[in-house]
Amino acid sequence: MQEQQLKPKVISSTTLSTPQLYAIEPVASSISTFPTTRYYGSKRKLLPWVFDSVRLLEFDTVLDAFGGTGSVSQLFRAMRKRVFYHDAFHFNTHVARTLLTEDATINVERLNAILDAVRPIKGTIAQNFENIFFLPSEDEWIDGFATLIGEMTISDADQSLLLYLLYQSCLKKRPFNLFHRPNLAIRTASGVNRSFGNATTWERSFREHMLQGLAELLTYRRDRLPPATVLPAGDVSLLEPGYDLVYLDPPYVAADERRNRDNYWRRYHFLEGLSKYPEWSNLIEPGSNIGMMPEPTHFTDWSRKKHFKEKLFDLIDRNKNSTVVLSYVKAAYPDDASIREFFESRFANVTVHSTEHSHALSGSKRRELLYIGVPK
Ligand SMILES: C[S@@+](CC[C@H](N)C(=O)[O-])C[C@H]1O[C@@H](n2cnc3c(N)ncnc32)[C@H](O)[C@@H]1O
C-alpha cells in the first residue's frame, strides 16, 4: 500500500478522535526515514502494509515480541504508542536501545575521534575466527575497536550506539549478511561469480560503514518520538501478559525440517559474541568450524518443528486477553488453516491480511500473513 493511499483514508476516518488524527497522520511518510538494516526477517519493507492493517485498532501499550531490529517498534512509536521491545539476543538490545530511545550523544566529530583512536590487536576474533568471516586485518580492527570501547568511560547509551554501528557494518561486510558458514572465500577467491552479492560494500572499510550508519541514524532522530522500553534479552515464553496489543513476529519454521538448521542463533552468533566481548573467548565451542557458542534451548525450541507449534500457541493463549497480531508466512509450519483455527478458538474477532513479498537476497517471493485476534 502506498503512502499516498494511506493518508486520505486516515483523515476521512470517522472512528478516530482529533488528537489521534494529529498523531497518526505523519506515520506513513516517516516510515521511509527508519534506518535500513541487513538483518534477516526485518519487517522494515513491510511496514506500510503492517501500518495499514493495524492503524484502526484501539491500543495504548504494545509489546513487540521477537523485536529483532526494532522496525515494528519504530512504527508503533511513530504511532505514539507506549512500546515495549523484546528479543532473545543481547546484541539486539543494543540495536533497540539505539533506535528506540534517544539518550546517546555521539556525533560525527566524536565518532571520527573514536575511530582515529582504534589500534588493531590480535584479540578474541583474530585468535578464533582466522579466515572465517573477515580478512585478518579486519579481525584485528574489530578486536581493537571492541577493546577500545570496553575501556572508555562512556554511558550505556553511547556504548550501545557504537556497538550498533559495529553490528550493522559487520552485517554489510558479510556475504549474505550472515555468519552461518565459514565462507570468506566468496569475498577473496578469484573467478567467483559475485553477481548475488555486493563486492563494493564488502570491501568498504568499517570506518566508512559506521559513519554512514551514524548519518542515517541522525537523520531518523530528527523526528523526536516517545522512547520505548527495551526489556532484557531472553526467552519470549517468560514474558508477562497484560499489554493492550501484543505483536508477534516469530522465526519462520519450514515444513521440511532440513531447512530449519540455519536458525537465528547460527545466523548471528558472531554479533552475540561481540555484545559480550570480554567473556566471549571463554564461551566459544572448541569443535565449531564457525566459532559458535552453545545454543540456548529457547533458540532451538523456536526454530524446530518439535516444539514450535506448542510454544507459539501457548504464547498466544497466554495473551488472549490482549489484541494479538501475528506475522507469519504461508506454506510454513504450522500451516495457515491451523493458525486461523487456533485464533478463532481464542478471539471474538479474527481477521487475516496478506501480501506478497520478495526476499531481499534470493528474490524469491512468499506470501506474508498478518493474523489479528481481538478479544471480547
Ligand atoms: C522474524 S525475526 C523478527 C524481526 C523483527 N520483527 C524486525 O522487524 O526486525 C524473529 C526474531 O525472533 C528472535 N527469537 C528467536 N527465538 C526467540 C525466543 N525464544 N525468544 C525471543 N525472541 C526470539 C530472533 O532473535 C529474531 O530477532
Short mmCIF file of C-alpha atoms and ligand atoms in Angstrom, two decimals:
data_model
loop_
_atom_site.label_atom_id
_atom_site.label_comp_id
_atom_site.label_asym_id
_atom_site.label_seq_id
_atom_site.Cartn_x
_atom_site.Cartn_y
_atom_site.Cartn_z
CA MET A 1 0.00 0.00 0.00
CA GLN A 2 1.44 3.38 -0.97
CA GLU A 3 1.73 6.29 1.46
CA GLN A 4 -0.46 8.49 -0.73
CA GLN A 5 -3.26 5.97 -0.43
CA LEU A 6 -2.94 5.78 3.36
CA LYS A 7 -3.23 9.44 4.28
CA PRO A 8 -6.68 10.25 2.85
CA LYS A 9 -8.09 7.12 4.49
CA VAL A 10 -6.85 8.19 7.93
CA ILE A 11 -8.07 11.73 7.53
CA SER A 12 -11.54 10.67 6.41
CA SER A 13 -11.94 8.04 9.15
CA THR A 14 -14.80 8.89 11.48
CA THR A 15 -13.72 6.39 14.14
CA LEU A 16 -10.66 8.38 15.21
CA SER A 17 -10.72 11.32 17.57
CA THR A 18 -8.94 14.57 16.69
CA PRO A 19 -5.78 14.02 18.84
CA GLN A 20 -5.22 10.60 17.26
CA LEU A 21 -5.61 12.13 13.82
CA TYR A 22 -2.82 14.54 14.63
CA ALA A 23 -0.64 11.68 15.90
CA ILE A 24 -1.25 9.22 13.10
CA GLU A 25 -1.11 11.46 10.06
CA PRO A 26 2.71 11.64 9.65
CA VAL A 27 3.32 7.90 10.24
CA ALA A 28 3.22 6.69 6.65
CA SER A 29 5.74 9.28 5.49
CA SER A 30 8.06 8.83 8.50
CA ILE A 31 8.49 5.09 7.77
CA SER A 32 10.86 5.89 4.91
CA THR A 33 13.26 7.60 7.35
CA PHE A 34 13.65 4.49 9.57
CA PRO A 35 17.29 3.30 9.35
CA THR A 36 17.92 0.42 6.96
CA THR A 37 19.35 -2.93 8.05
CA ARG A 38 20.50 -6.22 6.53
CA TYR A 39 19.05 -8.32 9.38
CA TYR A 40 17.21 -11.40 8.13
CA GLY A 41 13.46 -11.22 8.70
CA SER A 42 13.28 -7.46 9.31
CA LYS A 43 9.79 -6.12 8.67
CA ARG A 44 11.03 -2.71 7.59
CA LYS A 45 9.95 -3.07 3.96
CA LEU A 46 6.54 -4.38 5.01
CA LEU A 47 5.81 -1.58 7.48
CA PRO A 48 3.40 0.38 5.22
CA TRP A 49 1.32 -2.80 4.95
CA VAL A 50 1.56 -3.55 8.70
CA PHE A 51 0.55 0.05 9.44
CA ASP A 52 -2.41 -0.16 7.13
CA SER A 53 -3.51 -3.38 8.87
CA VAL A 54 -3.23 -2.14 12.49
CA ARG A 55 -3.90 1.60 12.28
CA LEU A 56 -7.55 1.37 13.30
CA LEU A 57 -7.02 -0.98 16.25
CA GLU A 58 -7.50 0.55 19.69
CA PHE A 59 -4.46 0.25 21.96
CA ASP A 60 -2.01 2.26 24.00
CA THR A 61 0.59 -0.21 25.34
CA VAL A 62 2.19 -2.64 22.90
CA LEU A 63 4.69 -5.46 23.25
CA ASP A 64 6.92 -6.03 20.21
CA ALA A 65 7.92 -9.63 20.98
CA PHE A 66 10.61 -11.13 18.70
CA GLY A 67 11.53 -7.48 18.11
CA GLY A 68 14.74 -8.11 16.07
CA THR A 69 15.82 -4.82 14.51
CA GLY A 70 13.02 -2.94 16.24
CA SER A 71 11.46 -1.89 12.95
CA VAL A 72 7.92 -2.64 14.12
CA SER A 73 8.63 -0.86 17.43
CA GLN A 74 9.66 2.15 15.35
CA LEU A 75 6.31 2.02 13.59
CA PHE A 76 4.42 1.85 16.90
CA ARG A 77 6.50 4.73 18.28
CA ALA A 78 5.65 6.77 15.21
CA MET A 79 2.00 6.00 16.03
CA ARG A 80 2.70 7.46 19.51
CA LYS A 81 2.05 4.19 21.34
CA ARG A 82 3.76 3.07 24.56
CA VAL A 83 6.18 0.48 23.19
CA PHE A 84 7.90 -2.44 24.99
CA TYR A 85 10.58 -4.14 22.90
CA HIS A 86 11.90 -7.67 23.47
CA ASP A 87 14.18 -10.16 21.68
CA ALA A 88 16.26 -13.18 22.67
CA PHE A 89 19.57 -11.67 21.50
CA HIS A 90 21.55 -9.43 23.81
CA PHE A 91 23.09 -7.64 20.79
CA ASN A 92 19.60 -6.71 19.64
CA THR A 93 19.00 -4.83 22.90
CA HIS A 94 21.90 -2.55 21.86
CA VAL A 95 20.24 -2.09 18.48
CA ALA A 96 16.85 -1.39 20.08
CA ARG A 97 18.28 0.94 22.67
CA THR A 98 19.93 2.95 19.89
CA LEU A 99 16.91 3.08 17.61
CA LEU A 100 14.10 3.34 20.14
CA THR A 101 15.50 5.74 22.74
CA GLU A 102 17.38 8.95 22.15
CA ASP A 103 19.78 9.32 25.05
CA ALA A 104 23.03 8.62 23.16
CA THR A 105 25.12 11.70 22.45
CA ILE A 106 27.76 10.59 19.93
CA ASN A 107 28.01 12.89 16.91
CA VAL A 108 30.10 12.64 13.73
CA GLU A 109 33.06 14.51 15.22
CA ARG A 110 33.19 12.27 18.28
CA LEU A 111 32.83 9.10 16.20
CA ASN A 112 35.73 10.22 13.99
CA ALA A 113 37.87 10.78 17.09
CA ILE A 114 37.00 7.32 18.42
CA LEU A 115 37.75 5.70 15.06
CA ASP A 116 41.10 7.51 14.94
CA ALA A 117 41.97 6.01 18.31
CA VAL A 118 41.38 2.35 17.25
CA ARG A 119 44.59 0.28 17.37
CA PRO A 120 44.25 -3.16 15.68
CA ILE A 121 45.20 -6.04 18.01
CA LYS A 122 45.26 -9.84 17.92
CA GLY A 123 42.37 -10.41 20.30
CA THR A 124 39.44 -12.85 20.52
CA ILE A 125 38.44 -12.50 16.86
CA ALA A 126 41.93 -12.69 15.35
CA GLN A 127 42.60 -15.76 17.50
CA ASN A 128 39.34 -17.64 16.98
CA PHE A 129 38.00 -16.59 13.58
CA GLU A 130 41.01 -16.53 11.27
CA ASN A 131 39.82 -16.60 7.63
CA ILE A 132 36.29 -17.50 8.68
CA PHE A 133 34.23 -14.31 8.33
CA PHE A 134 36.56 -11.35 7.73
CA LEU A 135 40.09 -10.67 6.46
CA PRO A 136 42.81 -10.99 9.14
CA SER A 137 43.37 -7.20 9.11
CA GLU A 138 39.62 -6.68 9.66
CA ASP A 139 39.55 -9.21 12.54
CA GLU A 140 42.30 -7.23 14.24
CA TRP A 141 40.50 -3.95 13.61
CA ILE A 142 37.28 -5.25 15.21
CA ASP A 143 39.32 -6.55 18.17
CA GLY A 144 40.88 -3.10 18.53
CA PHE A 145 37.52 -1.33 18.31
CA ALA A 146 35.77 -3.66 20.80
CA THR A 147 38.69 -3.35 23.24
CA LEU A 148 38.73 0.44 22.95
CA ILE A 149 35.04 0.92 23.67
CA GLY A 150 35.28 -1.55 26.56
CA GLU A 151 37.98 0.67 28.10
CA MET A 152 36.26 4.02 27.51
CA THR A 153 34.26 5.72 30.23
CA ILE A 154 31.01 6.29 28.35
CA SER A 155 27.31 5.96 29.06
CA ASP A 156 25.49 2.70 28.31
CA ALA A 157 23.55 4.54 25.61
CA ASP A 158 26.74 5.69 23.85
CA GLN A 159 28.24 2.22 24.14
CA SER A 160 25.07 0.72 22.62
CA LEU A 161 25.25 3.19 19.76
CA LEU A 162 28.88 2.33 18.97
CA LEU A 163 28.08 -1.38 19.08
CA TYR A 164 25.01 -0.81 16.90
CA LEU A 165 27.24 0.81 14.27
CA LEU A 166 29.71 -2.07 14.53
CA TYR A 167 26.97 -4.71 14.12
CA GLN A 168 25.49 -3.00 11.06
CA SER A 169 28.94 -2.71 9.49
CA CYS A 170 29.72 -6.38 10.18
CA LEU A 171 26.44 -7.38 8.51
CA LYS A 172 27.17 -5.27 5.45
CA LYS A 173 30.66 -6.72 5.04
CA ARG A 174 29.47 -10.35 5.09
CA PRO A 175 28.41 -12.41 2.07
CA PHE A 176 24.65 -12.94 2.52
CA ASN A 177 24.92 -10.69 5.63
CA LEU A 178 25.14 -13.84 7.78
CA PHE A 179 27.57 -15.78 9.99
CA HIS A 180 26.26 -19.31 9.42
CA ARG A 181 29.10 -20.50 7.16
CA PRO A 182 32.90 -20.07 7.01
CA ASN A 183 32.61 -18.57 3.53
CA LEU A 184 35.11 -15.69 3.48
CA ALA A 185 36.42 -17.28 0.25
CA ILE A 186 33.36 -15.87 -1.54
CA ARG A 187 34.98 -12.47 -1.00
CA THR A 188 38.60 -13.45 -1.60
CA ALA A 189 38.74 -16.24 -4.20
CA SER A 190 39.39 -15.16 -7.77
CA GLY A 191 36.98 -16.18 -10.52
CA VAL A 192 33.99 -16.48 -8.17
CA ASN A 193 30.65 -15.27 -9.53
CA ARG A 194 29.70 -12.40 -7.23
CA SER A 195 26.52 -11.39 -9.00
CA PHE A 196 24.45 -12.29 -5.90
CA GLY A 197 26.44 -10.13 -3.53
CA ASN A 198 27.83 -6.66 -3.35
CA ALA A 199 31.62 -6.78 -3.62
CA THR A 200 31.93 -2.98 -3.27
CA THR A 201 30.05 -2.99 0.04
CA TRP A 202 32.16 -5.87 1.41
CA GLU A 203 35.40 -4.04 0.65
CA ARG A 204 34.33 -0.68 2.10
CA SER A 205 36.06 -0.03 5.45
CA PHE A 206 34.44 -0.29 8.87
CA ARG A 207 35.02 3.45 9.27
CA GLU A 208 33.05 4.26 6.13
CA HIS A 209 30.19 1.96 7.07
CA MET A 210 30.00 3.33 10.60
CA LEU A 211 29.98 6.96 9.50
CA GLN A 212 27.24 6.16 7.01
CA GLY A 213 25.25 4.34 9.70
CA LEU A 214 25.54 7.30 12.05
CA ALA A 215 24.41 9.74 9.36
CA GLU A 216 21.31 7.61 8.76
CA LEU A 217 20.62 7.45 12.48
CA LEU A 218 20.93 11.20 12.95
CA THR A 219 18.51 11.83 10.07
CA TYR A 220 15.97 9.50 11.65
CA ARG A 221 16.32 11.16 15.05
CA ARG A 222 15.17 14.49 13.72
CA ASP A 223 11.71 13.06 14.24
CA ARG A 224 11.75 13.14 18.12
CA LEU A 225 9.48 10.28 19.14
CA PRO A 226 8.47 8.88 22.56
CA PRO A 227 11.15 6.46 23.85
CA ALA A 228 10.36 2.76 24.05
CA THR A 229 11.16 0.44 26.96
CA VAL A 230 13.76 -2.16 25.99
CA LEU A 231 13.18 -5.32 28.03
CA PRO A 232 16.17 -7.52 28.98
CA ALA A 233 17.06 -10.15 26.35
CA GLY A 234 15.74 -13.66 26.93
CA ASP A 235 13.11 -16.22 26.06
CA VAL A 236 9.77 -14.80 24.90
CA SER A 237 7.97 -17.57 26.80
CA LEU A 238 8.96 -15.94 30.10
CA LEU A 239 7.28 -12.58 29.39
CA GLU A 240 4.27 -11.50 31.44
CA PRO A 241 0.96 -10.79 29.64
CA GLY A 242 -1.05 -7.57 30.15
CA TYR A 243 -0.30 -5.32 27.15
CA ASP A 244 -3.19 -3.84 25.14
CA LEU A 245 -1.65 -5.25 21.97
CA VAL A 246 0.95 -7.99 21.51
CA TYR A 247 2.75 -8.12 18.17
CA LEU A 248 4.42 -11.48 17.46
CA ASP A 249 6.97 -11.97 14.69
CA PRO A 250 8.50 -15.39 15.45
CA PRO A 251 11.11 -17.13 13.30
CA TYR A 252 9.54 -18.90 10.33
CA VAL A 253 9.73 -22.67 10.61
CA ALA A 254 9.76 -24.65 7.37
CA ALA A 255 7.58 -27.71 6.88
CA ASP A 256 10.73 -29.51 5.66
CA GLU A 257 12.84 -29.80 8.84
CA ARG A 258 16.10 -29.91 6.85
CA ARG A 259 15.59 -26.22 6.09
CA ASN A 260 15.44 -25.27 9.77
CA ARG A 261 19.11 -25.80 10.55
CA ASP A 262 20.24 -22.21 9.94
CA ASN A 263 18.25 -20.60 12.73
CA TYR A 264 18.77 -17.14 14.25
CA TRP A 265 21.44 -18.35 16.64
CA ARG A 266 23.51 -19.84 13.81
CA ARG A 267 22.99 -16.79 11.61
CA TYR A 268 24.00 -14.18 14.21
CA HIS A 269 26.10 -15.89 16.94
CA PHE A 270 29.05 -13.69 15.94
CA LEU A 271 27.18 -10.46 16.77
CA GLU A 272 26.00 -12.01 20.04
CA GLY A 273 29.66 -12.77 20.86
CA LEU A 274 30.61 -9.15 20.12
CA SER A 275 27.92 -7.99 22.55
CA LYS A 276 29.76 -9.82 25.36
CA TYR A 277 33.27 -9.29 24.07
CA PRO A 278 35.23 -9.56 27.37
CA GLU A 279 33.95 -13.09 28.12
CA TRP A 280 33.44 -14.28 24.53
CA SER A 281 36.69 -16.24 24.13
CA ASN A 282 35.72 -18.49 27.07
CA LEU A 283 32.33 -19.27 25.55
CA ILE A 284 33.32 -20.42 22.04
CA GLU A 285 32.88 -24.16 21.45
CA PRO A 286 36.29 -25.62 20.56
CA GLY A 287 34.91 -28.00 17.89
CA SER A 288 32.79 -25.46 15.99
CA ASN A 289 34.04 -24.54 12.49
CA ILE A 290 32.30 -21.15 12.75
CA GLY A 291 33.26 -20.38 16.37
CA MET A 292 29.72 -20.78 17.72
CA MET A 293 28.85 -20.53 21.39
CA PRO A 294 26.48 -23.23 22.74
CA GLU A 295 22.94 -22.61 21.50
CA PRO A 296 20.42 -21.68 24.23
CA THR A 297 17.47 -24.12 24.16
CA HIS A 298 14.94 -21.34 23.58
CA PHE A 299 16.55 -20.60 20.19
CA THR A 300 16.34 -24.30 19.29
CA ASP A 301 12.76 -24.70 20.51
CA TRP A 302 11.55 -21.72 18.47
CA SER A 303 13.20 -22.90 15.26
CA ARG A 304 12.37 -26.62 15.03
CA LYS A 305 9.08 -28.38 14.35
CA LYS A 306 9.27 -30.44 17.54
CA HIS A 307 8.26 -27.65 19.95
CA PHE A 308 7.45 -24.63 17.78
CA LYS A 309 3.69 -25.01 17.35
CA GLU A 310 3.09 -25.80 21.02
CA LYS A 311 5.24 -22.84 22.12
CA LEU A 312 3.57 -20.45 19.68
CA PHE A 313 0.03 -21.47 20.56
CA ASP A 314 0.86 -21.34 24.30
CA LEU A 315 2.16 -17.80 23.87
CA ILE A 316 -0.96 -16.68 22.00
CA ASP A 317 -3.16 -18.38 24.60
CA ARG A 318 -1.38 -16.58 27.46
CA ASN A 319 -2.07 -13.26 25.74
CA LYS A 320 -5.66 -13.98 24.72
CA ASN A 321 -6.98 -11.03 26.73
CA SER A 322 -4.89 -8.68 24.56
CA THR A 323 -5.25 -7.93 20.88
CA VAL A 324 -2.75 -10.30 19.28
CA VAL A 325 -1.17 -9.59 15.90
CA LEU A 326 0.89 -12.46 14.48
CA SER A 327 3.17 -12.15 11.45
CA TYR A 328 3.80 -15.41 9.65
CA VAL A 329 4.18 -16.81 6.13
CA LYS A 330 2.10 -19.10 4.02
CA ALA A 331 3.41 -22.61 3.26
CA ALA A 332 5.34 -22.90 6.55
CA TYR A 333 4.81 -24.86 9.77
CA PRO A 334 2.17 -24.76 11.25
CA ASP A 335 0.02 -24.14 8.18
CA ASP A 336 -2.37 -21.27 7.61
CA ALA A 337 -5.52 -23.31 8.34
CA SER A 338 -4.25 -24.46 11.79
CA ILE A 339 -3.27 -20.91 12.78
CA ARG A 340 -6.64 -19.49 11.67
CA GLU A 341 -8.49 -22.21 13.53
CA PHE A 342 -6.48 -21.54 16.69
CA PHE A 343 -7.11 -17.77 16.50
CA GLU A 344 -10.82 -18.39 16.01
CA SER A 345 -10.88 -20.61 19.11
CA ARG A 346 -9.33 -17.86 21.27
CA PHE A 347 -10.61 -14.49 19.98
CA ALA A 348 -14.03 -12.92 19.39
CA ASN A 349 -12.91 -11.23 16.19
CA VAL A 350 -10.30 -12.57 13.76
CA THR A 351 -9.05 -11.01 10.54
CA VAL A 352 -6.21 -12.14 8.29
CA HIS A 353 -4.33 -9.78 6.00
CA SER A 354 -1.93 -10.97 3.34
CA THR A 355 0.59 -9.54 0.89
CA GLU A 356 3.29 -10.82 -1.44
CA HIS A 357 6.88 -10.03 -0.51
CA SER A 358 10.19 -10.68 -2.32
CA HIS A 359 13.11 -11.88 -0.24
CA ALA A 360 15.95 -9.33 -0.50
CA LEU A 361 18.79 -11.75 -1.29
CA SER A 362 17.21 -14.64 -3.15
CA GLY A 363 14.50 -12.62 -4.91
CA SER A 364 12.08 -15.49 -4.17
CA LYS A 365 8.50 -14.45 -3.45
CA ARG A 366 6.45 -15.52 -0.49
CA ARG A 367 3.07 -14.66 0.93
CA GLU A 368 3.21 -12.78 4.23
CA LEU A 369 0.27 -13.14 6.59
CA LEU A 370 -0.93 -10.99 9.47
CA TYR A 371 -3.42 -12.64 11.82
CA ILE A 372 -5.27 -10.22 14.08
CA GLY A 373 -7.26 -11.56 17.03
CA VAL A 374 -9.32 -9.12 19.10
CA PRO A 375 -10.77 -10.30 22.45
CA LYS A 376 -14.37 -9.53 23.51
C1 LIG B 1 11.40 -12.70 12.18
S1 LIG B 1 12.58 -12.07 13.31
C2 LIG B 1 11.81 -10.62 13.91
C3 LIG B 1 12.06 -9.44 13.04
C4 LIG B 1 11.56 -8.12 13.59
N1 LIG B 1 10.13 -8.03 13.67
C5 LIG B 1 12.11 -7.00 12.75
O1 LIG B 1 11.36 -6.32 12.05
O2 LIG B 1 13.33 -6.83 12.77
C6 LIG B 1 12.47 -13.19 14.67
C7 LIG B 1 13.22 -12.79 15.92
O3 LIG B 1 12.92 -13.76 16.94
C8 LIG B 1 14.01 -13.79 17.84
N2 LIG B 1 13.88 -15.01 18.66
C9 LIG B 1 14.14 -16.29 18.33
N3 LIG B 1 13.85 -17.12 19.35
C10 LIG B 1 13.38 -16.34 20.36
C11 LIG B 1 12.91 -16.60 21.69
N4 LIG B 1 12.84 -17.84 22.19
N5 LIG B 1 12.53 -15.54 22.45
C12 LIG B 1 12.58 -14.28 21.97
N6 LIG B 1 13.00 -13.98 20.72
C13 LIG B 1 13.40 -14.99 19.93
C14 LIG B 1 15.23 -13.72 16.94
O4 LIG B 1 16.36 -13.24 17.63
C15 LIG B 1 14.74 -12.77 15.83
O5 LIG B 1 15.21 -11.46 16.04
#
